[in-house]
CSV table of C-alpha atoms in Angstrom, one decimal:
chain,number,residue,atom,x,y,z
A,30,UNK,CA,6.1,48.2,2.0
A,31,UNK,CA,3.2,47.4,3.8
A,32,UNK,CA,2.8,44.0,1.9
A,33,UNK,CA,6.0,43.0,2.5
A,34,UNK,CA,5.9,43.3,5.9
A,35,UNK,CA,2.5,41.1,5.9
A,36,UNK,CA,4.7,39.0,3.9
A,37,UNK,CA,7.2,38.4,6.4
A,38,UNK,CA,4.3,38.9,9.2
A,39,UNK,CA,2.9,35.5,7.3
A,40,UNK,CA,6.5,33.5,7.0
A,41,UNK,CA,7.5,33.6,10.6
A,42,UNK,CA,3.7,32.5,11.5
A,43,UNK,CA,4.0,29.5,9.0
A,44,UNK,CA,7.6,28.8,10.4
A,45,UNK,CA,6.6,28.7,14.0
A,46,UNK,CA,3.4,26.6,13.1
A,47,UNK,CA,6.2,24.1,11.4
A,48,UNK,CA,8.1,24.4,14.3
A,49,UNK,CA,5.5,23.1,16.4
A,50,UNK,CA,5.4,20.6,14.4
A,51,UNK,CA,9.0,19.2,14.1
A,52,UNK,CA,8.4,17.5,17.2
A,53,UNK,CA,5.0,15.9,16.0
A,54,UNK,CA,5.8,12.0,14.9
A,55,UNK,CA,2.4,12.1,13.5
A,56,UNK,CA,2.9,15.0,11.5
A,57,UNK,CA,6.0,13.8,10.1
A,58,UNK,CA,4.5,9.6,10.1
A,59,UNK,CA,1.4,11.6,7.9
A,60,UNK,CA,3.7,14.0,5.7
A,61,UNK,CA,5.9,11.6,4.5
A,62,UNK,CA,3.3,8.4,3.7
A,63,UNK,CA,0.7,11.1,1.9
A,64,UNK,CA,3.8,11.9,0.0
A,65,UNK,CA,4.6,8.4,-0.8
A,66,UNK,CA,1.2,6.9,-1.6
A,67,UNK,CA,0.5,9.8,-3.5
A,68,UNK,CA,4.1,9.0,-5.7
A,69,UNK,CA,2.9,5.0,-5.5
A,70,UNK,CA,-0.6,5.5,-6.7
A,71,UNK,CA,0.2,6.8,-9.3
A,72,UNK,CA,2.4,4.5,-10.1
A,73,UNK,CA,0.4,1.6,-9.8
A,74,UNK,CA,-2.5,3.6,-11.5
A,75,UNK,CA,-2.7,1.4,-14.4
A,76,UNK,CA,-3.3,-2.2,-12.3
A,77,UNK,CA,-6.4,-3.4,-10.9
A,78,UNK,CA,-7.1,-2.6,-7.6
A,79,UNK,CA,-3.9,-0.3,-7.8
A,80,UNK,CA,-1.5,-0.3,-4.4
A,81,UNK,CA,-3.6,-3.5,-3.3
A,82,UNK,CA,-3.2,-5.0,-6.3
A,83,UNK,CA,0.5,-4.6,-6.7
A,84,UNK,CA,0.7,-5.9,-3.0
A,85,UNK,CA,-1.5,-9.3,-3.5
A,86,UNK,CA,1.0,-9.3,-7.2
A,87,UNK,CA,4.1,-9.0,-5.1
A,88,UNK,CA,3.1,-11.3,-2.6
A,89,UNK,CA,1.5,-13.7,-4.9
A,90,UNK,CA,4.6,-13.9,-6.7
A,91,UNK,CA,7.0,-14.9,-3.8
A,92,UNK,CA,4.9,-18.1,-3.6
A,93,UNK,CA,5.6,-18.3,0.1
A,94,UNK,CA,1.8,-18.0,0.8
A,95,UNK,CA,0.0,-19.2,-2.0
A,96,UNK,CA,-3.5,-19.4,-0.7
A,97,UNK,CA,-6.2,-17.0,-1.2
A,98,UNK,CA,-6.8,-16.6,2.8
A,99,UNK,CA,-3.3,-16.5,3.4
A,100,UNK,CA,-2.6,-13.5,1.3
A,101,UNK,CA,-5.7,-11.7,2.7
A,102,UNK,CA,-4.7,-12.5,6.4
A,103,UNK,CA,-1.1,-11.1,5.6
A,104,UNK,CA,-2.1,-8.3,3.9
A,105,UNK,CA,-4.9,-7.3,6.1
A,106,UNK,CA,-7.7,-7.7,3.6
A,107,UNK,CA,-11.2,-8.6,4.2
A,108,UNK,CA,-11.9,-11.8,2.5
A,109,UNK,CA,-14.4,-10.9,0.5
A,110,UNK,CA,-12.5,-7.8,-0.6
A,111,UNK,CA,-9.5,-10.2,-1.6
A,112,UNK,CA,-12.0,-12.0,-3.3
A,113,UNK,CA,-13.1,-8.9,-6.2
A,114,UNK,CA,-9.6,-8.0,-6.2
A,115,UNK,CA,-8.2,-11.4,-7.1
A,116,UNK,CA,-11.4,-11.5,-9.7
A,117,UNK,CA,-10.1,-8.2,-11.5
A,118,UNK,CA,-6.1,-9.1,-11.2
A,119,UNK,CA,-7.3,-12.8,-13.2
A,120,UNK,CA,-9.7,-10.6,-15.9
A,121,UNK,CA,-6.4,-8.7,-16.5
A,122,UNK,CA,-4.5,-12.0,-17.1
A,123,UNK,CA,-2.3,-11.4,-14.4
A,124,UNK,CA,-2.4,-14.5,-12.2
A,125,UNK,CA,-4.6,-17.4,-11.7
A,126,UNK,CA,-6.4,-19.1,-8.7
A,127,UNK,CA,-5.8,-22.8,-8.7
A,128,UNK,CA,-7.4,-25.6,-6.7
A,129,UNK,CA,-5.1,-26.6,-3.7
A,130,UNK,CA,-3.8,-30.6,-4.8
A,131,UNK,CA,-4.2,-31.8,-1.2
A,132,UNK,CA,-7.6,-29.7,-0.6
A,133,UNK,CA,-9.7,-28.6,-3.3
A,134,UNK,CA,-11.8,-26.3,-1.3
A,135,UNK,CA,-8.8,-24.1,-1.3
A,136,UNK,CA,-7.6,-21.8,-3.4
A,137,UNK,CA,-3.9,-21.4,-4.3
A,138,UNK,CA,-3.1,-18.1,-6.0
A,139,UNK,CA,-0.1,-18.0,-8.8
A,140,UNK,CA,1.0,-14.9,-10.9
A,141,UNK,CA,1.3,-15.8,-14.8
A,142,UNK,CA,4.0,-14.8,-17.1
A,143,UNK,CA,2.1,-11.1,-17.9
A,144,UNK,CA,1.7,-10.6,-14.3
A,145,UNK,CA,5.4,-11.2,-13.4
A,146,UNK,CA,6.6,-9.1,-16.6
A,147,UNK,CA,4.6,-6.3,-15.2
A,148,UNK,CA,5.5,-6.6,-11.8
A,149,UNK,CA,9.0,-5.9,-12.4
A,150,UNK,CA,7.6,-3.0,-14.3
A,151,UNK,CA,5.8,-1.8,-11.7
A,152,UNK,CA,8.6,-2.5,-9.1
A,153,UNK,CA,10.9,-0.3,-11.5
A,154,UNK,CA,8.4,2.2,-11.2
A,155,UNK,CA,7.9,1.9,-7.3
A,156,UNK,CA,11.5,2.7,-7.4
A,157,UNK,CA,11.7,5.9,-9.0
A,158,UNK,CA,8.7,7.0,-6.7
A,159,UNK,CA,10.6,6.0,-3.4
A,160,UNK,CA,13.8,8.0,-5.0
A,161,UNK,CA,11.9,10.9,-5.5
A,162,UNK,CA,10.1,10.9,-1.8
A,163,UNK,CA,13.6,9.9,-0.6
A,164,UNK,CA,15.7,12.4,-2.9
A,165,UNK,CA,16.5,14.2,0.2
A,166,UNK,CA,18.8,11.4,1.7
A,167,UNK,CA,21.8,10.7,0.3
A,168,UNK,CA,22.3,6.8,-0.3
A,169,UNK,CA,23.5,6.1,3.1
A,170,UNK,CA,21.2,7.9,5.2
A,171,UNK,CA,18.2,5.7,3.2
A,172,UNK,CA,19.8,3.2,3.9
A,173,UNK,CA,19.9,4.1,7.5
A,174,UNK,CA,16.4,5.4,7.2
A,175,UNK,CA,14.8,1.8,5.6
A,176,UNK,CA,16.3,0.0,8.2
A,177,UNK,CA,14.8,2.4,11.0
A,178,UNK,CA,11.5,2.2,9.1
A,179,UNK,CA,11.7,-1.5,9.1
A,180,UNK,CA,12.7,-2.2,12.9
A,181,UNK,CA,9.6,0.7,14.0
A,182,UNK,CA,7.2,-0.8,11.4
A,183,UNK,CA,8.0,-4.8,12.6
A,184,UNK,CA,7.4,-3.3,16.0
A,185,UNK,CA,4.3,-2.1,15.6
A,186,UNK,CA,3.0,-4.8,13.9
A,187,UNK,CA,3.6,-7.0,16.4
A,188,UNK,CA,1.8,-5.3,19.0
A,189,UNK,CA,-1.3,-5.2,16.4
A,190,UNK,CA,-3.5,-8.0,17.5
A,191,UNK,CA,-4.8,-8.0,13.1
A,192,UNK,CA,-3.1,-6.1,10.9
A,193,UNK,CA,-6.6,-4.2,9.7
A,194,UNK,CA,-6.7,-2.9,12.8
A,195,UNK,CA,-4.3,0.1,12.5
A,196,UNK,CA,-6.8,1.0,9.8
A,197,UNK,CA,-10.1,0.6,11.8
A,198,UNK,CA,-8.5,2.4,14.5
A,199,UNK,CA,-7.3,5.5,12.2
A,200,UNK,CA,-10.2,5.5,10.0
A,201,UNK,CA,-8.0,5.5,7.6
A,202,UNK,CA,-10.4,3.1,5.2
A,203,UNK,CA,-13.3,5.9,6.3
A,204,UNK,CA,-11.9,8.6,4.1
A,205,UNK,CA,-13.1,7.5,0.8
A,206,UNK,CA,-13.2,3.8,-0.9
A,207,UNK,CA,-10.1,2.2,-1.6
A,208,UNK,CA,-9.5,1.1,-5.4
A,209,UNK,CA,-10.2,-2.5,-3.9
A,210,UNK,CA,-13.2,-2.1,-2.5
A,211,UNK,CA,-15.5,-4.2,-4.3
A,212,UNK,CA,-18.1,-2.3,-6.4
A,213,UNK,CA,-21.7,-3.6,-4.4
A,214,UNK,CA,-19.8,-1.7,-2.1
A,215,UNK,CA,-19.0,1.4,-3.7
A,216,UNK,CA,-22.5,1.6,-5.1
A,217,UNK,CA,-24.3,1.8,-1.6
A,218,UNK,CA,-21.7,4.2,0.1
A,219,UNK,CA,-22.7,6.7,-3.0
């Protein structure tokens, strides 16, 4: 008896800590994106540079940027980290960097056959991890939700002077090295 009082003792603290919480957009921001990247990562597990990867793929592949530094400054990636990450993503086979025809000092980045077969592959998968973080919603309220998330997230971004800087400010990129960080790298922070 007396355990299940310290049971229930223990369930309403939990309940009013996660009451506290309801009203915390941080919490819930921090909840549902470890729950997603957790769900995308592995995913992506098998591609180089893994969530990077698939994001430089994705992009590559709509052609509208095409250059190397345009892809880093729209994905918020360092140059040189771009740099190891396009180098692993063309070992794999799955695009190729190109000279630009009107300057050859730049760099035009296209995905090859492989890497567009395995980009739908991976968007199929990408899928099925969104459903499952999402599986709460019913198909209307994700719909709602995406379009909430889209309008907050354009927001945001537009009142980010870089988009690496949500991640300097957060220390997000602090935590541990990301599966893009080039490898120099990840030897001297070891």
């Amino acid at each position: 008896m007396a355990a299940s009082r310290a049971s229930t003792a223990g369930d309403t603290e939990a309940s009013s800590r996660c009451a506290a919480l309801d009203a915390d957009l941080g919490w819930a921001l921090g909840t549902v994106f470890r729950s997603y990247v957790k769900a995308a990562n592995v995913a992506v597990a098998d591609l180089p540079g893994g969530p990077r990867g698939y994001q430089v793929l994705a992009a590559a592949a709509s052609d509208a940027l095409g250059t190397q530094l345009a892809l880093a400054n729209q994905l918020g990636v360092d140059r040189t980290v771009m740099t190891y990450l396009l180098d692993d993503l063309e070992r794999a086979g799955l695009i190729e960097r190109r000279p630009d025809p009107s300057d050859r000092r730049v760099r035009r980045v296209a995905v090859t056959d492989e890497g567009r077969k395995l980009l739908a592959e991976l968007d199929q998968r990408l899928d099925e991890a969104e459903d499952h973080v999402l599986s709460i919603f019913d198909d209307a309220d994700r719909g709602t939700f995406r379009e909430l998330l889209r309008r907050l997230a354009t927001h945001a971004q537009d009142s980010l002077a870089h988009p690496c800087q949500v991640v300097e400010e957060t220390g997000i990129a602090e935590d541990r090295p990301s599966p893009a960080t080039p490898r120099r790298a990840r030897r001297r922070q070891a």
